[in-house]
PDB file of C-alpha atoms in Angstrom:
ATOM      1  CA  UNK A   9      72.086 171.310 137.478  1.00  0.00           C
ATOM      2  CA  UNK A  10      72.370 169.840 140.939  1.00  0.00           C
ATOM      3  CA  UNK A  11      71.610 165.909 140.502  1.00  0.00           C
ATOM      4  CA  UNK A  12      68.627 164.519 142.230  1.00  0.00           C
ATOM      5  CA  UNK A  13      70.911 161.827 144.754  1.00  0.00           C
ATOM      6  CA  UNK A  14      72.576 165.306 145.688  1.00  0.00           C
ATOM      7  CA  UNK A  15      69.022 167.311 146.559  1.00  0.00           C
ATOM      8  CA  UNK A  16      68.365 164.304 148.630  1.00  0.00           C
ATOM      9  CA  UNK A  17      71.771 164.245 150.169  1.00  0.00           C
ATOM     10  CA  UNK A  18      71.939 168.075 150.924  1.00  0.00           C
ATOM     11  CA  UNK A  19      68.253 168.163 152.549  1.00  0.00           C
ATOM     12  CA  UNK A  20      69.477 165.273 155.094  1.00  0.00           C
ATOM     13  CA  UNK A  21      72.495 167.888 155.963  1.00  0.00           C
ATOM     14  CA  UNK A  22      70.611 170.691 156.087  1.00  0.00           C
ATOM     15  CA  UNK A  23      67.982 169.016 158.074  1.00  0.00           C
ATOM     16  CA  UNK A  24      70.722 167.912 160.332  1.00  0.00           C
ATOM     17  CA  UNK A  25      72.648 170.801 160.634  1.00  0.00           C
ATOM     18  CA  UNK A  26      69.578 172.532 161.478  1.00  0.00           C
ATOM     19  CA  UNK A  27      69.021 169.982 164.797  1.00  0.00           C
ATOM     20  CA  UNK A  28      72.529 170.357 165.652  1.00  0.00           C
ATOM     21  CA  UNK A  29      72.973 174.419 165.404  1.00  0.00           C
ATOM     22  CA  UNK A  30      69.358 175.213 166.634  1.00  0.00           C
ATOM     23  CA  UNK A  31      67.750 172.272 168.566  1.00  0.00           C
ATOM     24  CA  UNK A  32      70.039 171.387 170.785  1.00  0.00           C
ATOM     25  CA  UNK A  33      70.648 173.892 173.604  1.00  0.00           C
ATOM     26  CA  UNK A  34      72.356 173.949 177.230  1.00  0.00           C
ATOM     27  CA  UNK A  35      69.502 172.590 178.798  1.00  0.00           C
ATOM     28  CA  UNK A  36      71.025 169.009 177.599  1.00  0.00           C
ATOM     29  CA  UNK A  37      74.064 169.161 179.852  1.00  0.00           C
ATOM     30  CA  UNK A  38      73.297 172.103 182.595  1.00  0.00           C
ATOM     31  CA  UNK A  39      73.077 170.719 185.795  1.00  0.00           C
ATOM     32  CA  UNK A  40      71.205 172.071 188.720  1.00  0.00           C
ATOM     33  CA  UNK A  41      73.193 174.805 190.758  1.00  0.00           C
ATOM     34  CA  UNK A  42      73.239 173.732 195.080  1.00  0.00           C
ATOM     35  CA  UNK A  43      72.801 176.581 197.306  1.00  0.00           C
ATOM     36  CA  UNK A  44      73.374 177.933 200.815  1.00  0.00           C
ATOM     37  CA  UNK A  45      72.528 180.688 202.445  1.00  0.00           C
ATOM     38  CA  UNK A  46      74.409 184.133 203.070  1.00  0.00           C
ATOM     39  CA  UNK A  47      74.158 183.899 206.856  1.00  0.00           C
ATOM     40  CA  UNK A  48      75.952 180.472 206.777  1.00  0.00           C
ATOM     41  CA  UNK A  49      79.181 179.296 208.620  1.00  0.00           C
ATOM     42  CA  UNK A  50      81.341 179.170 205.867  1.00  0.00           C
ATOM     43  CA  UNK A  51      83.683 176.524 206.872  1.00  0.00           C
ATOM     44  CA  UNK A  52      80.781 173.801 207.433  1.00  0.00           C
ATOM     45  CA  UNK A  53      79.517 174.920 204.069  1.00  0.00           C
ATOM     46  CA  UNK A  54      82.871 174.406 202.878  1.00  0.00           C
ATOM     47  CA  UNK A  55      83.560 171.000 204.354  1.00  0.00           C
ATOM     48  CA  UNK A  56      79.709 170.108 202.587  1.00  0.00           C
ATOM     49  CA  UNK A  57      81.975 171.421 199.326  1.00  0.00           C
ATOM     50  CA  UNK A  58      84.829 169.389 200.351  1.00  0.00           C
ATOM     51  CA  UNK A  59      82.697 166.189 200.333  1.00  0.00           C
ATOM     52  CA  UNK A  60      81.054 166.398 197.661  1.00  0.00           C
ATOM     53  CA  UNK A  61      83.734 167.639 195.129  1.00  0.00           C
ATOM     54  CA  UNK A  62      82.285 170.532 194.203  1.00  0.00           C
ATOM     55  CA  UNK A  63      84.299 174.050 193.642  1.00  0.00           C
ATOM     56  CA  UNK A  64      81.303 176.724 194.164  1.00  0.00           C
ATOM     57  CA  UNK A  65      78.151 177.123 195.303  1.00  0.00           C
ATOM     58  CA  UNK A  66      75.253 179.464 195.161  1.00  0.00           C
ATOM     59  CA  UNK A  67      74.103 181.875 197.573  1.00  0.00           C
ATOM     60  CA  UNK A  68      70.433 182.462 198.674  1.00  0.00           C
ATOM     61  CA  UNK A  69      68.910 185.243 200.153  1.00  0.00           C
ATOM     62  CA  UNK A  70      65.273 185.059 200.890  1.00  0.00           C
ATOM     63  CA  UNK A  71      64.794 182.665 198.444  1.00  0.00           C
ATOM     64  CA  UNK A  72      66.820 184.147 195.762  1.00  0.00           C
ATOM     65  CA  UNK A  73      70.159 183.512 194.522  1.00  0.00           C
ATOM     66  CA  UNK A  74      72.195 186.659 194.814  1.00  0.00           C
ATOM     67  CA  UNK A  75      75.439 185.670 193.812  1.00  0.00           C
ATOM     68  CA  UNK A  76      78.111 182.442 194.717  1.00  0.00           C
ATOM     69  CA  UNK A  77      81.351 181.425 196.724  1.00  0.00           C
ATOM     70  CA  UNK A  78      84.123 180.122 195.596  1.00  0.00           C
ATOM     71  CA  UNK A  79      85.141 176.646 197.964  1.00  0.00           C
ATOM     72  CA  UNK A  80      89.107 177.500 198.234  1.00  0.00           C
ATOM     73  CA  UNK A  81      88.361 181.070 199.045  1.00  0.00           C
ATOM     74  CA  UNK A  82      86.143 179.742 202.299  1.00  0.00           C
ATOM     75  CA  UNK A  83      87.508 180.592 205.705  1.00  0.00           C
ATOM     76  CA  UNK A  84      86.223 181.920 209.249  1.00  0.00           C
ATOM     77  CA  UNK A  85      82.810 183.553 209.307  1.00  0.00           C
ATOM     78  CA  UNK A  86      79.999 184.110 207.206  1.00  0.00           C
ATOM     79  CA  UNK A  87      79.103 183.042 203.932  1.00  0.00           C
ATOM     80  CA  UNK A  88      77.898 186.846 203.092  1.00  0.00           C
ATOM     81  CA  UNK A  89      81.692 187.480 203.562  1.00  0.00           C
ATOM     82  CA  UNK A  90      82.757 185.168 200.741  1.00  0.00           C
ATOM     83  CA  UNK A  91      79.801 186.281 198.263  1.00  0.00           C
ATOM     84  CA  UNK A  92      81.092 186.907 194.423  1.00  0.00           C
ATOM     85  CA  UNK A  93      78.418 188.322 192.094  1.00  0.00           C
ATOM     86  CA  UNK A  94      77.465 186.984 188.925  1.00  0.00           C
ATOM     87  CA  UNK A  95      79.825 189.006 185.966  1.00  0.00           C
ATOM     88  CA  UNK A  96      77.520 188.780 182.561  1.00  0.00           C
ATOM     89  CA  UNK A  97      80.505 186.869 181.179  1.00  0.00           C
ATOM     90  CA  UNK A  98      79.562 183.771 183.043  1.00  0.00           C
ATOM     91  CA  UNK A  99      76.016 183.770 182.313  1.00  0.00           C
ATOM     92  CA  UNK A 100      74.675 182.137 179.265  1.00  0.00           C
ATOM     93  CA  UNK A 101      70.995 181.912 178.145  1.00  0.00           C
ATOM     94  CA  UNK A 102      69.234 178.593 178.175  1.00  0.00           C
ATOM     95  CA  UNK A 103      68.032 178.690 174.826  1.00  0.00           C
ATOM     96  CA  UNK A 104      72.127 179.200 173.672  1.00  0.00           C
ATOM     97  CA  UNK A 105      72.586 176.360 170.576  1.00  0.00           C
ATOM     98  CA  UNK A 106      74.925 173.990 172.232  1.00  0.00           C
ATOM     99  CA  UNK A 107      77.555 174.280 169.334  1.00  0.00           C
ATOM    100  CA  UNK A 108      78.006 177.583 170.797  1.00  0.00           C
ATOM    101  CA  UNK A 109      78.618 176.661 174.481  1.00  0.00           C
ATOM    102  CA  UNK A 110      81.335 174.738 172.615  1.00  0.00           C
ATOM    103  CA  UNK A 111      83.169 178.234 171.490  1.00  0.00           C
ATOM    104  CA  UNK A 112      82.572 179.821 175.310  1.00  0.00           C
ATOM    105  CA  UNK A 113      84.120 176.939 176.708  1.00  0.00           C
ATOM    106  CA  UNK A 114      87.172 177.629 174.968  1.00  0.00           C
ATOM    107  CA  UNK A 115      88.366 180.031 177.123  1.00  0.00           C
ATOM    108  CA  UNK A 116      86.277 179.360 180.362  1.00  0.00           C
ATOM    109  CA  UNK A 117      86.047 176.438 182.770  1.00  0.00           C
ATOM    110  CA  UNK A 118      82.241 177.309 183.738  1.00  0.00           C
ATOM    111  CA  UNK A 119      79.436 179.189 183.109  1.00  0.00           C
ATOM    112  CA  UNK A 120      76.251 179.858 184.652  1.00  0.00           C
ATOM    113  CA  UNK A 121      72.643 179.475 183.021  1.00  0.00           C
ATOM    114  CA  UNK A 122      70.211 182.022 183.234  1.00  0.00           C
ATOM    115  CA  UNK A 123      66.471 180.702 182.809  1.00  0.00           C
ATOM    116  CA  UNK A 124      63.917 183.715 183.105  1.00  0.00           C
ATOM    117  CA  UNK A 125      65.688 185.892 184.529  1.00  0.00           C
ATOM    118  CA  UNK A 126      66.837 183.828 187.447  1.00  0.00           C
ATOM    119  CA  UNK A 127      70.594 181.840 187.907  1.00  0.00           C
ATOM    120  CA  UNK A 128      69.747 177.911 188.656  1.00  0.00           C
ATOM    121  CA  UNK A 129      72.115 175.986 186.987  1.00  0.00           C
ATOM    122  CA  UNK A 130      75.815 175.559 186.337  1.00  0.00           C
ATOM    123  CA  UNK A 131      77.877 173.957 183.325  1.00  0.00           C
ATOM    124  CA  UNK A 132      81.921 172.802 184.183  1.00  0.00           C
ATOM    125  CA  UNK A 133      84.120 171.429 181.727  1.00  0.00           C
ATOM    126  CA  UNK A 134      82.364 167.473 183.690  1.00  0.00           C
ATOM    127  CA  UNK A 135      79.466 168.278 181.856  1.00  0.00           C
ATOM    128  CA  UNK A 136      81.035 168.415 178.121  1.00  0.00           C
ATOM    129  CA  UNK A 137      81.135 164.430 178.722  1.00  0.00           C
ATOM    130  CA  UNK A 138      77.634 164.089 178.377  1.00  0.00           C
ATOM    131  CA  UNK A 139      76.110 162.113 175.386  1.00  0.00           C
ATOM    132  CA  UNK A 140      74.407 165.584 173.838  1.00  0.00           C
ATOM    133  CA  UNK A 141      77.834 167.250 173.597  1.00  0.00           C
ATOM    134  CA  UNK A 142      79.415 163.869 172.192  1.00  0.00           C
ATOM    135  CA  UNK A 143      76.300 164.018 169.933  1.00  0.00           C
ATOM    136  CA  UNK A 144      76.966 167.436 168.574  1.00  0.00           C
ATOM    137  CA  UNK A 145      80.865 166.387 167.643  1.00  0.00           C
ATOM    138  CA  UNK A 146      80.374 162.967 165.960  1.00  0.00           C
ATOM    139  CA  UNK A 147      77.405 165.001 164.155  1.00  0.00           C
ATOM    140  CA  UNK A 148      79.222 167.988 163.172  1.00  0.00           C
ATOM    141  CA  UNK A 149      82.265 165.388 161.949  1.00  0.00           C
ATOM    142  CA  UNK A 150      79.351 163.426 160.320  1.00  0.00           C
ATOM    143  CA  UNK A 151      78.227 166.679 158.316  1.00  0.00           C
ATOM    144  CA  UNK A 152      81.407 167.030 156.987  1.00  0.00           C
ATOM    145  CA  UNK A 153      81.892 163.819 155.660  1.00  0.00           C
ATOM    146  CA  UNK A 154      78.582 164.063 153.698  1.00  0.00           C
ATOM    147  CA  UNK A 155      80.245 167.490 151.995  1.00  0.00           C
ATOM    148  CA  UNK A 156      83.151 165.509 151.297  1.00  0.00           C
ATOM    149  CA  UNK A 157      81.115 163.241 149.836  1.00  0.00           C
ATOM    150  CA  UNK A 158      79.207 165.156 147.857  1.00  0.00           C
ATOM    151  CA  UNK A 159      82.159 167.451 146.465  1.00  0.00           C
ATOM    152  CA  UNK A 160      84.447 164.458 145.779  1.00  0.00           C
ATOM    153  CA  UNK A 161      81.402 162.781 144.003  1.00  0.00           C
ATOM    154  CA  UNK A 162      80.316 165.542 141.673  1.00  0.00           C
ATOM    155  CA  UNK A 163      84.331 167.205 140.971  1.00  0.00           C
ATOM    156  CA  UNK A 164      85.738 163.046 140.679  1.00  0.00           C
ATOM    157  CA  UNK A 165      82.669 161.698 139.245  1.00  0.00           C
ATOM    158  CA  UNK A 166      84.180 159.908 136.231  1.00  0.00           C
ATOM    159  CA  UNK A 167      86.186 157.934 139.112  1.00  0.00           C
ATOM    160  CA  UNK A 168      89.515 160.236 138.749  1.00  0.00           C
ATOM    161  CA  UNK A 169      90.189 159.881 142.498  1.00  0.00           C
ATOM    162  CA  UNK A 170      91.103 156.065 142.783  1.00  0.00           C
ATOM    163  CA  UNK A 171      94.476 157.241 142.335  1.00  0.00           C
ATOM    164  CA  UNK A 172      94.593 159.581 144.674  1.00  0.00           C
ATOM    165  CA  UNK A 173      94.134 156.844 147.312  1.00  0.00           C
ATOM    166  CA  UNK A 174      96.135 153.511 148.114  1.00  0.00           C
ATOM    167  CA  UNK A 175      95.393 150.318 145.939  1.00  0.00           C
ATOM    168  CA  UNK A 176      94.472 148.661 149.649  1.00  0.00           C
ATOM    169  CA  UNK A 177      92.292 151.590 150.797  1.00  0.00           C
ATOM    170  CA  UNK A 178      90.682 151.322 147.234  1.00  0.00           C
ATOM    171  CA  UNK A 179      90.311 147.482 147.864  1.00  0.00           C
ATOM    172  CA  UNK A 180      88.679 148.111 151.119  1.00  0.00           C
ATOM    173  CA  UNK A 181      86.285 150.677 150.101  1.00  0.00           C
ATOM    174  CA  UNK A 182      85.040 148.608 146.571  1.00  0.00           C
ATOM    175  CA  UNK A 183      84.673 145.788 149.074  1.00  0.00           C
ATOM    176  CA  UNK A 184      82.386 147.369 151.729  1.00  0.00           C
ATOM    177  CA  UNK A 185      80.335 149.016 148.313  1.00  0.00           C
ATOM    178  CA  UNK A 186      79.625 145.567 147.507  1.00  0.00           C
ATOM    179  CA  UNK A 187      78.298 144.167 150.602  1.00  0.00           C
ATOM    180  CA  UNK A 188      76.395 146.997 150.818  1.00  0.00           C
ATOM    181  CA  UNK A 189      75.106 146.954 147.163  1.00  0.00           C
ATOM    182  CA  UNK A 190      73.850 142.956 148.285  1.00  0.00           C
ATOM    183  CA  UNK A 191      72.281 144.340 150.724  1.00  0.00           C
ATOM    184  CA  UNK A 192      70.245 146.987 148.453  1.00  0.00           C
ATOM    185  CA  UNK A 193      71.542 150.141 150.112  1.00  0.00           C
ATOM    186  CA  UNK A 194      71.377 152.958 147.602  1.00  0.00           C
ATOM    187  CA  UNK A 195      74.565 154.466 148.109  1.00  0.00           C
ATOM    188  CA  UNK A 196      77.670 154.781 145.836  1.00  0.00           C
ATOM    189  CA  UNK A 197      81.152 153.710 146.362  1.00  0.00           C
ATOM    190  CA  UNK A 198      82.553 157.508 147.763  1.00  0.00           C
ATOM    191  CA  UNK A 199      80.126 157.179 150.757  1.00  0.00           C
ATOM    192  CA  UNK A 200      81.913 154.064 151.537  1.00  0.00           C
ATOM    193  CA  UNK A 201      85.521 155.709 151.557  1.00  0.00           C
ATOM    194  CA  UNK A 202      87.071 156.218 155.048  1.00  0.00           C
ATOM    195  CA  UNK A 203      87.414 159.993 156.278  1.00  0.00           C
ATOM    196  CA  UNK A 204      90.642 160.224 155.943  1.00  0.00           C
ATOM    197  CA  UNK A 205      90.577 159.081 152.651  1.00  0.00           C
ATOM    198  CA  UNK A 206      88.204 161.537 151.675  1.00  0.00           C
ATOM    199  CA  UNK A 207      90.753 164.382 153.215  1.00  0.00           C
ATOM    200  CA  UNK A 208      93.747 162.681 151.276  1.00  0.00           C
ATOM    201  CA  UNK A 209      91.731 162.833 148.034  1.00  0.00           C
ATOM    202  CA  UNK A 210      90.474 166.627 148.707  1.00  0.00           C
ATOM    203  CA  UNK A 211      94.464 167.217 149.414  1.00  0.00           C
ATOM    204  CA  UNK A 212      96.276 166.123 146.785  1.00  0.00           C
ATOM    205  CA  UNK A 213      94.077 168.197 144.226  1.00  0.00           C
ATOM    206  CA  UNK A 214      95.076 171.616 144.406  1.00  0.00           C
ATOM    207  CA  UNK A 215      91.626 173.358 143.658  1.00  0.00           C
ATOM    208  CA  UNK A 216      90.204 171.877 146.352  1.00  0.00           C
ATOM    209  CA  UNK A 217      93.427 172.816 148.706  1.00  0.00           C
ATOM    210  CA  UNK A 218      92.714 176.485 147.589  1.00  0.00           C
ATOM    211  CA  UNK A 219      88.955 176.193 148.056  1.00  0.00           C
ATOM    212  CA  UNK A 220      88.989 175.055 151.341  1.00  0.00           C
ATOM    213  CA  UNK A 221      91.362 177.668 152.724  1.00  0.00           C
ATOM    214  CA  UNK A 222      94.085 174.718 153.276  1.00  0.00           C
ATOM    215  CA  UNK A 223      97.611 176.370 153.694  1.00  0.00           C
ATOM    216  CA  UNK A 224      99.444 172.617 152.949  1.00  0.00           C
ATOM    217  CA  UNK A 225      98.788 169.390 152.596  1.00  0.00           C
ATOM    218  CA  UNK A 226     101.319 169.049 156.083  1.00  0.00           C
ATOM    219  CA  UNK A 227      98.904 170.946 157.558  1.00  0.00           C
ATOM    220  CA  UNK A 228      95.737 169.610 155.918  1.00  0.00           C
ATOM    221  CA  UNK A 229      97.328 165.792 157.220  1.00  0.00           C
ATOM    222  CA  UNK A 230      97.200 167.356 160.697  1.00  0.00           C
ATOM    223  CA  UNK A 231      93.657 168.469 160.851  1.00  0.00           C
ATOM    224  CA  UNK A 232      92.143 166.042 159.729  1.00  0.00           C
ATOM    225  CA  UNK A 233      94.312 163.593 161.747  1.00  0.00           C
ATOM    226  CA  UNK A 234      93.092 165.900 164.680  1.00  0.00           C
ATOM    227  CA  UNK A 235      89.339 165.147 163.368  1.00  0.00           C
ATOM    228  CA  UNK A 236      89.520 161.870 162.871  1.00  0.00           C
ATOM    229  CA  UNK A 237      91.273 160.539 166.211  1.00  0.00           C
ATOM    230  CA  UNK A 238      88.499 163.345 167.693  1.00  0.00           C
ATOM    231  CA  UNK A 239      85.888 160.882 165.939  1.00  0.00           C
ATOM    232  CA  UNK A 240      87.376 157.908 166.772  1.00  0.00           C
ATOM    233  CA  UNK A 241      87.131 158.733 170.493  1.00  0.00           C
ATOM    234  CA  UNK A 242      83.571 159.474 170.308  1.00  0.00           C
ATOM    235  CA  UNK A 243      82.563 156.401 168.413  1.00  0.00           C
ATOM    236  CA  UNK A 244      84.952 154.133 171.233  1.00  0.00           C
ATOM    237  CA  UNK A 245      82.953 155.922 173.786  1.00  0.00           C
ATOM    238  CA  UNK A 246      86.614 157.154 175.350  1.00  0.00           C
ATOM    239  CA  UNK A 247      86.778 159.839 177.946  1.00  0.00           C
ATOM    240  CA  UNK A 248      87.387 163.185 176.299  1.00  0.00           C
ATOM    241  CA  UNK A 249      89.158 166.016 177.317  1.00  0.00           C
ATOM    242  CA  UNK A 250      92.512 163.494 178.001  1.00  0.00           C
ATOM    243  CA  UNK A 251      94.715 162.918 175.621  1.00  0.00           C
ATOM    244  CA  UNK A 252      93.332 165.899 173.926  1.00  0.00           C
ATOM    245  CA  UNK A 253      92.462 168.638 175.912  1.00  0.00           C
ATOM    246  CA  UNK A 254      89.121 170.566 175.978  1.00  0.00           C
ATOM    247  CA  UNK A 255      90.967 173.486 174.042  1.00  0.00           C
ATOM    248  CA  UNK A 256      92.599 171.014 171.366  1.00  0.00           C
ATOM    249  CA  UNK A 257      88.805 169.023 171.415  1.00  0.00           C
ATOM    250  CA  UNK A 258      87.038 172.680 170.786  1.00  0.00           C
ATOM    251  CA  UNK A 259      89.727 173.836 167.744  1.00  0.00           C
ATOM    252  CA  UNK A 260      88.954 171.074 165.708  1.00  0.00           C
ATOM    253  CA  UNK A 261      84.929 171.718 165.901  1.00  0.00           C
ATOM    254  CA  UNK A 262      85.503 175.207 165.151  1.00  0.00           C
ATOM    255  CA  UNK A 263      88.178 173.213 161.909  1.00  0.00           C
ATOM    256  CA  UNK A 264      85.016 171.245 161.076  1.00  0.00           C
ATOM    257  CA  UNK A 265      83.247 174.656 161.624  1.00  0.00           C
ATOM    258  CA  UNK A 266      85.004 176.014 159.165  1.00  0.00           C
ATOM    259  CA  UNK A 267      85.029 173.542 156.453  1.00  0.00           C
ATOM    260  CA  UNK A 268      81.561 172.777 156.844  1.00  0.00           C
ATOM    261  CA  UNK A 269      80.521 176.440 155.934  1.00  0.00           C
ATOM    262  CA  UNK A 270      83.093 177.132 153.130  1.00  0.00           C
ATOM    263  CA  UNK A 271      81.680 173.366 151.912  1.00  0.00           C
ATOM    264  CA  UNK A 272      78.568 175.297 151.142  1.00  0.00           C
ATOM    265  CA  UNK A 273      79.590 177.890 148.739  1.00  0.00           C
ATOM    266  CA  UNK A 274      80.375 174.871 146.308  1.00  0.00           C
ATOM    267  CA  UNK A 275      78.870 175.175 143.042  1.00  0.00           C
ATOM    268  CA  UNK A 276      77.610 171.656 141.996  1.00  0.00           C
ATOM    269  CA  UNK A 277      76.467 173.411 138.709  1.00  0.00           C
ATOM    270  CA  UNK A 278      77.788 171.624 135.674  1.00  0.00           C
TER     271      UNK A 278
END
């Protein structure tokens, strides 16, 4: 039988893992497309480009946008000359759960938004700075530390994992349980492990390796060294896409992805 600090513990992931999948869409971080029209001179609309940083533009034609131009392909003439229509590759829908725009961007720079039927806005790889992308990470890295949590709790309940750990990461994690006991938080002392302890305990035990699809422990160090620097950044407030680039950013969601949904089929029955 599931234990009733567990119920409570898998309806707040559920609940958030429902805001993050579902909730949260591309209207967070689109941002509002500028246009110009087809009959245009396309080097003044490319010196407005210039000036304002910008790599494309869309194209109006009698009040609707028909298509855009592309600022390094702008020469002599007309703007109609430079026109590039929309490919349905490059369009996403509004409503599209931002965890999802994550996966797109993967192998794209941009994408367009459609919102009823009609192409006003524009997402680049500047917009995945935004707080409701940073959001979604720390959240989705925050989801899988709760499964942690609850796996290593109910599998190492009788306290079997202290020695999977170091005596000073033990120390430090018996010490934060008892401020926060003083303080009357209900919590136990697992939830007050770091994440990479959690990984190294989940590691070393070779039913967990298997259940989680882990290949090593070499390469179970690296992922969720990947996740937790990933974290780390986010809770700093550091620049992404840097020192880890958007691809390198996007694998380890789709890691945490991963673990998060085989984290699920775990039977917590005794």
């Amino acid at each position: 039988m599931l234990s009733g600090s567990h119920r409570k513990n898998n309806s707040s992931y559920l609940s958030l893992k429902t805001l993050y999948e579902e909730n949260i869409t591309v209207k967070s971080v689109a941002q509002e497309l500028e246009a110009c029209h087809k009959n245009d001179e396309a080097l003044v609309i490319r010196k407005a480009l210039e000036s304002k940083n910008f790599d494309i533009m869309a194209v109006q034609d009698q009040g609707d946008i028909i298509g855009y131009i592309e600022r390094e392909e702008l020469g002599e003439g007309r703007i109609s000359k430079y026109l590039r229509s929309f490919s349905p590759r490059e369009l996403v829908s509004d409503s599209t759960p931002l965890i999802q725009l994550l996966h797109i961007f993967k192998n794209k720079t941009r994408v367009f938004v459609l919102e009823n039927n009609s192409i006003k806005k524009l997402i680049t790889h500047a917009d995945l700075q935004k707080p409701p992308i940073r959001m979604l990470i720390f959240g989705y890295i925050t989801l899988l530390e709760m499964r942690l949590s609850d796996i290593i709790l109910h599998r190492f309940g009788d306290g079997s994992w202290h020695s999977m750990i170091s005596e000073d990461r033990l120390d430090k994690a018996t010490e934060l349980y008892r401020r926060r006991i003083d303080k009357n938080e209900d919590i136990n002392i697992i939830e007050c492990l770091q994440i990479s302890d959690k990984f190294d305990i989940i590691h070393k035990d070779q039913e967990m390796r298997h259940f989680f699809q882990i290949p090593s422990k070499s390469k179970g160090r690296k992922d969720a060294n990947a996740i937790r620097k990933l974290r780390d950044k986010i809770s700093h407030a550091n620049e992404l896409g840097l020192d880890m680039s958007w691809m390198e950013i996007i694998e380890v969601v789709e890691c945490c992805g991963h673990l998060l949904e085989l984290s699920e089929s775990y039977q917590y029955e005794n």
